[in-house]
Short mmCIF file of C-alpha atoms and ligand atoms in Angstrom, two decimals:
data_model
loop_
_atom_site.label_atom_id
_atom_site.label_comp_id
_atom_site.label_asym_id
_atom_site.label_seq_id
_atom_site.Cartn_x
_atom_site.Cartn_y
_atom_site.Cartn_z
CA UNK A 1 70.29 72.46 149.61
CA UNK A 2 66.67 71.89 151.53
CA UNK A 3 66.07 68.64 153.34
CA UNK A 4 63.59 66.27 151.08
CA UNK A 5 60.24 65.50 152.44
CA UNK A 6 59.93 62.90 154.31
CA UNK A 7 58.14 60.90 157.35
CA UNK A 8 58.41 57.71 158.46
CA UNK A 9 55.70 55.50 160.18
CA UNK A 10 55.59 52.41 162.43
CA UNK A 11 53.43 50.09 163.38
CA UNK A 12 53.96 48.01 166.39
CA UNK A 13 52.65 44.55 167.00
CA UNK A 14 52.98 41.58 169.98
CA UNK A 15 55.93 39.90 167.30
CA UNK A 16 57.32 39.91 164.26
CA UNK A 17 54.32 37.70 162.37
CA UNK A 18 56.16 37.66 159.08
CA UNK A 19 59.19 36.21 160.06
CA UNK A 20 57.62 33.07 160.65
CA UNK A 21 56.22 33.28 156.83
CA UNK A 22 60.01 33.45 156.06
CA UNK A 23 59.72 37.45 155.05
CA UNK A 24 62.42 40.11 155.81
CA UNK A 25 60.09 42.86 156.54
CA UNK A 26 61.03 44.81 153.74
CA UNK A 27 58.79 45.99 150.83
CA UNK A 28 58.37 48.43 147.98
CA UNK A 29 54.96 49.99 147.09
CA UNK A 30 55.59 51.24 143.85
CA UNK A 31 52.05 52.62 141.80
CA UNK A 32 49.10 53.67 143.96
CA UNK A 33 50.86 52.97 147.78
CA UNK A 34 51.49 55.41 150.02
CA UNK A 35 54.59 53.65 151.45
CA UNK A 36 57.40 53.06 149.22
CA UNK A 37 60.00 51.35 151.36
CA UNK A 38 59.19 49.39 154.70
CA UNK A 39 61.97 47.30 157.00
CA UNK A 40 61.87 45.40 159.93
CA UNK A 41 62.51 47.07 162.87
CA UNK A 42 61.89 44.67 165.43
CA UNK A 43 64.61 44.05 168.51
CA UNK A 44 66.82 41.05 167.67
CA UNK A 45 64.99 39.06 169.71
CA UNK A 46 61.83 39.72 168.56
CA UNK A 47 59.78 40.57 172.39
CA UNK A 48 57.76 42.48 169.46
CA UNK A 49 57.38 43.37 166.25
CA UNK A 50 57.71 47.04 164.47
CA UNK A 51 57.80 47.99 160.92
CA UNK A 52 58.91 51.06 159.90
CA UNK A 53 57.65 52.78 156.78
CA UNK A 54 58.75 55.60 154.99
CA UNK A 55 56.58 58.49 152.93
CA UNK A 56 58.48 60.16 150.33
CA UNK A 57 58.22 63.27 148.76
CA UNK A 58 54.95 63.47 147.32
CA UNK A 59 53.02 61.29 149.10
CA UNK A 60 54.57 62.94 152.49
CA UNK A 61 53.64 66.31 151.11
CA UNK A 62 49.67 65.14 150.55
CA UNK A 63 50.09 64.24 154.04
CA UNK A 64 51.88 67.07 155.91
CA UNK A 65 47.87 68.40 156.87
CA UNK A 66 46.45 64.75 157.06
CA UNK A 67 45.27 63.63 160.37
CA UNK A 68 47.29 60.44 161.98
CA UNK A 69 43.93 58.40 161.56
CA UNK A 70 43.81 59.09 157.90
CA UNK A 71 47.63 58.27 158.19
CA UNK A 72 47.42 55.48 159.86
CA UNK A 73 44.32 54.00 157.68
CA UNK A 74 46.27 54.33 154.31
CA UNK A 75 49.59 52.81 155.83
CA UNK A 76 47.89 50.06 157.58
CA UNK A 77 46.26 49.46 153.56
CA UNK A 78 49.44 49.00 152.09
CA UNK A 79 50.99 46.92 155.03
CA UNK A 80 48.33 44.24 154.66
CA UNK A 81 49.19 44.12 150.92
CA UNK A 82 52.68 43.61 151.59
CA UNK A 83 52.51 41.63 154.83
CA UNK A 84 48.99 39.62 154.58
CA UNK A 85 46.15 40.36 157.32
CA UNK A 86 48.22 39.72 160.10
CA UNK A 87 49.74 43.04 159.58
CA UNK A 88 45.85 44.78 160.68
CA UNK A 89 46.67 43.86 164.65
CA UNK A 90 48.44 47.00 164.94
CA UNK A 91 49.50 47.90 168.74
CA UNK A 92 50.48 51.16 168.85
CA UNK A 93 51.63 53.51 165.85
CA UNK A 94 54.30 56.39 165.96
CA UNK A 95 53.81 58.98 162.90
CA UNK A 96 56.85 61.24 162.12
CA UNK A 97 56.55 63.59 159.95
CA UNK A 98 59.80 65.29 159.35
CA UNK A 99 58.27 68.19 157.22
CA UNK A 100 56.65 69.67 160.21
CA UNK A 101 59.78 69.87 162.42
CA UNK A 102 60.48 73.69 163.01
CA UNK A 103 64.54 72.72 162.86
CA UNK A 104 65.20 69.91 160.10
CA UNK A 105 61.84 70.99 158.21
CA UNK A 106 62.67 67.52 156.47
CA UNK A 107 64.88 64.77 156.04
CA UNK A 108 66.84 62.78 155.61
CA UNK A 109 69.33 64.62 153.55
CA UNK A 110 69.98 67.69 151.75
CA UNK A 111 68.69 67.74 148.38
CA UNK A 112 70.89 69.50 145.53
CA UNK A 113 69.24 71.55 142.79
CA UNK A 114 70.43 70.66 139.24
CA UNK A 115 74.03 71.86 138.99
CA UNK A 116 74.89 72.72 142.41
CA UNK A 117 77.07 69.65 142.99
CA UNK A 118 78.69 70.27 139.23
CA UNK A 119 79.42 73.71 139.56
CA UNK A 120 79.88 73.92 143.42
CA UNK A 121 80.36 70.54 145.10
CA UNK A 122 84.10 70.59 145.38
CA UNK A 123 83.94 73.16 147.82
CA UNK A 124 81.80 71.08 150.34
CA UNK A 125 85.40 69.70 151.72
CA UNK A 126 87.93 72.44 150.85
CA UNK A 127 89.91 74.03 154.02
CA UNK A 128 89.80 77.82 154.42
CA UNK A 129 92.87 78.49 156.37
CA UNK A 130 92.65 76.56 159.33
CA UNK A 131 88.90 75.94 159.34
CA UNK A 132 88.15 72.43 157.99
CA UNK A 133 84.77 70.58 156.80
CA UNK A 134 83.27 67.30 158.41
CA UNK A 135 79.89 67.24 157.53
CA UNK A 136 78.31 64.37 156.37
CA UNK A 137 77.78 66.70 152.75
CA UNK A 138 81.37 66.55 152.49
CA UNK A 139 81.74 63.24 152.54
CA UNK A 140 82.57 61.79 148.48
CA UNK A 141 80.79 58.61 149.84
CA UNK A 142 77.16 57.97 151.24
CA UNK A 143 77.26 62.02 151.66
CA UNK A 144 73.72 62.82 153.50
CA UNK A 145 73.65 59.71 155.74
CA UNK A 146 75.74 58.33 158.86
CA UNK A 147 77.93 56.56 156.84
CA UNK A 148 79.04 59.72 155.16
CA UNK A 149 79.19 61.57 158.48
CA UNK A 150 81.64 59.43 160.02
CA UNK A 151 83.79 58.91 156.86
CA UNK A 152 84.05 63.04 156.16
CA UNK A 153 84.62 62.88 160.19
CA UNK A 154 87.78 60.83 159.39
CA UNK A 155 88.76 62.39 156.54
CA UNK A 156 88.99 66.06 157.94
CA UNK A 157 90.39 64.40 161.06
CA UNK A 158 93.18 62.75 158.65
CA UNK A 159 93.39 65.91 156.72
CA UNK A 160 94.09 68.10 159.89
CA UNK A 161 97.14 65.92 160.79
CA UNK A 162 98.35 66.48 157.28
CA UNK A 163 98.17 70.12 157.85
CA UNK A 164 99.65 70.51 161.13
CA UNK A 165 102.73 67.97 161.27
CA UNK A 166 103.26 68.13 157.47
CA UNK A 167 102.88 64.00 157.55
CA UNK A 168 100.35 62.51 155.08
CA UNK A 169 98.10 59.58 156.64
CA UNK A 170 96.57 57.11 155.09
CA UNK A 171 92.93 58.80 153.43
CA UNK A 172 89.63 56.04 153.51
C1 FAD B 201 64.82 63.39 159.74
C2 FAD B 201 66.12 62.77 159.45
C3 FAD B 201 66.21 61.39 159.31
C4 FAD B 201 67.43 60.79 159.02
N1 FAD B 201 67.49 59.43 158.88
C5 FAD B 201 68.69 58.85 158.60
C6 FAD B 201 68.80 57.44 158.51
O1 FAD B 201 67.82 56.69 158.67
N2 FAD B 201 70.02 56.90 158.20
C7 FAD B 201 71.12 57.68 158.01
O2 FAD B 201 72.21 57.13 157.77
N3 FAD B 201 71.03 59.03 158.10
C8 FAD B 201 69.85 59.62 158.40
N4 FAD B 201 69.77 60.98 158.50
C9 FAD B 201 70.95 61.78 158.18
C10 FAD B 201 71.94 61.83 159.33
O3 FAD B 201 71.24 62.14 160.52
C11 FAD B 201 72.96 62.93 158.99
O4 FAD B 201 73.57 62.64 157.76
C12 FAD B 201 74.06 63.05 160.04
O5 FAD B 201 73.52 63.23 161.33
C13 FAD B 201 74.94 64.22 159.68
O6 FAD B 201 76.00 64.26 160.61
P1 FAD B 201 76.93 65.53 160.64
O7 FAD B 201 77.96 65.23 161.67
O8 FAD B 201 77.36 65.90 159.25
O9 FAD B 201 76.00 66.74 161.09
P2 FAD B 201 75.03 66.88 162.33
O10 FAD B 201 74.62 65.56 162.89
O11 FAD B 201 73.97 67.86 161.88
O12 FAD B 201 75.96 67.55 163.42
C14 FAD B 201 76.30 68.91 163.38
C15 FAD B 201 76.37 69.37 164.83
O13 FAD B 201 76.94 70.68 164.86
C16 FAD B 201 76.22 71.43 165.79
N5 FAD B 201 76.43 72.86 165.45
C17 FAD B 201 75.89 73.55 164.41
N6 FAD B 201 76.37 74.80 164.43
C18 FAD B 201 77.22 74.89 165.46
C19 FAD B 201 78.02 75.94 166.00
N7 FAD B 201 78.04 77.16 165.44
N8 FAD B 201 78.76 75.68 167.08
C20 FAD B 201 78.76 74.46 167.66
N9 FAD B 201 78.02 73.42 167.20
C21 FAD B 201 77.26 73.66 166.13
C22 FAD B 201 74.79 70.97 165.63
O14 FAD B 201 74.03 71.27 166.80
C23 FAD B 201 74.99 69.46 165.47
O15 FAD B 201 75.02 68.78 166.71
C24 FAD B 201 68.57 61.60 158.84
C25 FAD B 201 68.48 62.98 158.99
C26 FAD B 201 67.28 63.57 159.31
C27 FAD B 201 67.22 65.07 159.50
#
C-alpha cells in the first residue's frame, strides 16, 4: 500500500481578500488546472490570509522535477481564476512536495491496489495474540486520515479491555 502523490501549496497574503467577496476559500480546478482542491487556511482572525492548495497525483508527478518558480507561476494561474486578481499579491509561498520526502515518499494515505482490501483488508485490525492494531489503516471509518487514527486508537484501546478483563465496552 504506497502513499499517493501528493503536494500541497500555499500562498500567503496581508488578509483573507475573498472573504470580503463572501467566498469560503475553497475551489475545484477540474480540466486544465493544476490545483484541484484549495481551502482557506487563514487564522480565525484573519491577521492574514493563506490558501492552501493541493496537487494530486498526476499533476504532482509532472511536478516532482519542476522548479518552485514554475510551481508557483502555474498555482498562482489557477488561484486568480478561482479567487479574481486579488489572489496575484502573493506574500510568501511554501511548496511541499510530499513525493520527495525520503520517509513518507507521499501522502496523504496509503493507496490499495485492486483487491487488496477484498481479499486482505480484514486483517488490518485482527489481534495476533496479544499484539493489537491502531493504525489509522485499521480504522473501518475515514481509514488513512486523523479521523481514522484516533477512532482505530479507540477501538484497539476498547478491544484490549475486552481481552484482558473479559468485559465488553461499548465499540464507536
Ligand atoms: C504528507 C501527509 C499529509 C497528510 N495530510 C493529512 C490531512 O491533511 N488530514 C488528515 O486527516 N490526515 C492527513 N494525513 C494522514 C495522517 O497523518 C495519518 O493518517 C495519521 O497520522 C496516522 O496515524 P497513525 O497513528 O495510524 O500512524 P502514525 O501517525 O504514522 O504513527 C505511528 C507512530 O509509530 C511510530 N513507530 C513506528 N514503528 C515503531 C516501532 N517499531 N516502535 C515504536 N514506534 C514506532 C512512528 O514513528 C509513528 O510516530 C497525512 C499524511 C501524510 C504522510
Amino acid at each position: 500500500m504506497p502513499m499517493g502523490s501528493l503536494g500541497k501549496v500555499y500562498a500567503i497574503y496581508d488578509s483573507p481578500f475573498w472573504r470580503e467577496d463572501g467566498l469560503s476559500g475553497k475551489a475545484m480546478g477540474l480540466q486544465g488546472a493544476t490545483v484541484q482542491t484549495t481551502f482557506d487556511s487563514s487564522p480565525e482572525d484573519g491577521s492574514f490570509g493563506a490558501i492552501i492548495g493541493f496537487l494530486e497525483a498526476d499533476e504532482m508527478r509532472r511536478l516532482d522535477t519542476a522548479s518552485e518558480e514554475e510551481i508557483q507561476s502555474l498555482v498562482l494561474k489557477d488561484y486568480v481564476n478561482f479567487f479574481g486578481p486579488r489572489a496575484r499579491e502573493v506574500k510568501e509561498w511554501v511548496i511541499q512536495r510530499w513525493d520527495n520526502e525520503e520517509y513518507s515518499r507521499g501522502g496523504h494515505f496509503a493507496v490499495s491496489p485492486p483487491n487488496t482490501m477484498t481479499r486482505f483488508g480484514s486483517a488490518l485490525a485482527q489481534p495476533v495474540g496479544r499484539l493489537f492494531f491502531a493504525g489509522t489503516e485499521a480504522s473501518p471509518y475515514w481509514a488513512g486520515f486523523m479521523d481514522g487514527a484516533v477512532r482505530a486508537g479507540e477501538m484497539a484501546a476498547d478491544a484490549v479491555l475486552d481481552h484482558e478483563t473479559g468485559t465488553v465496552v461499548s465499540r464507536l
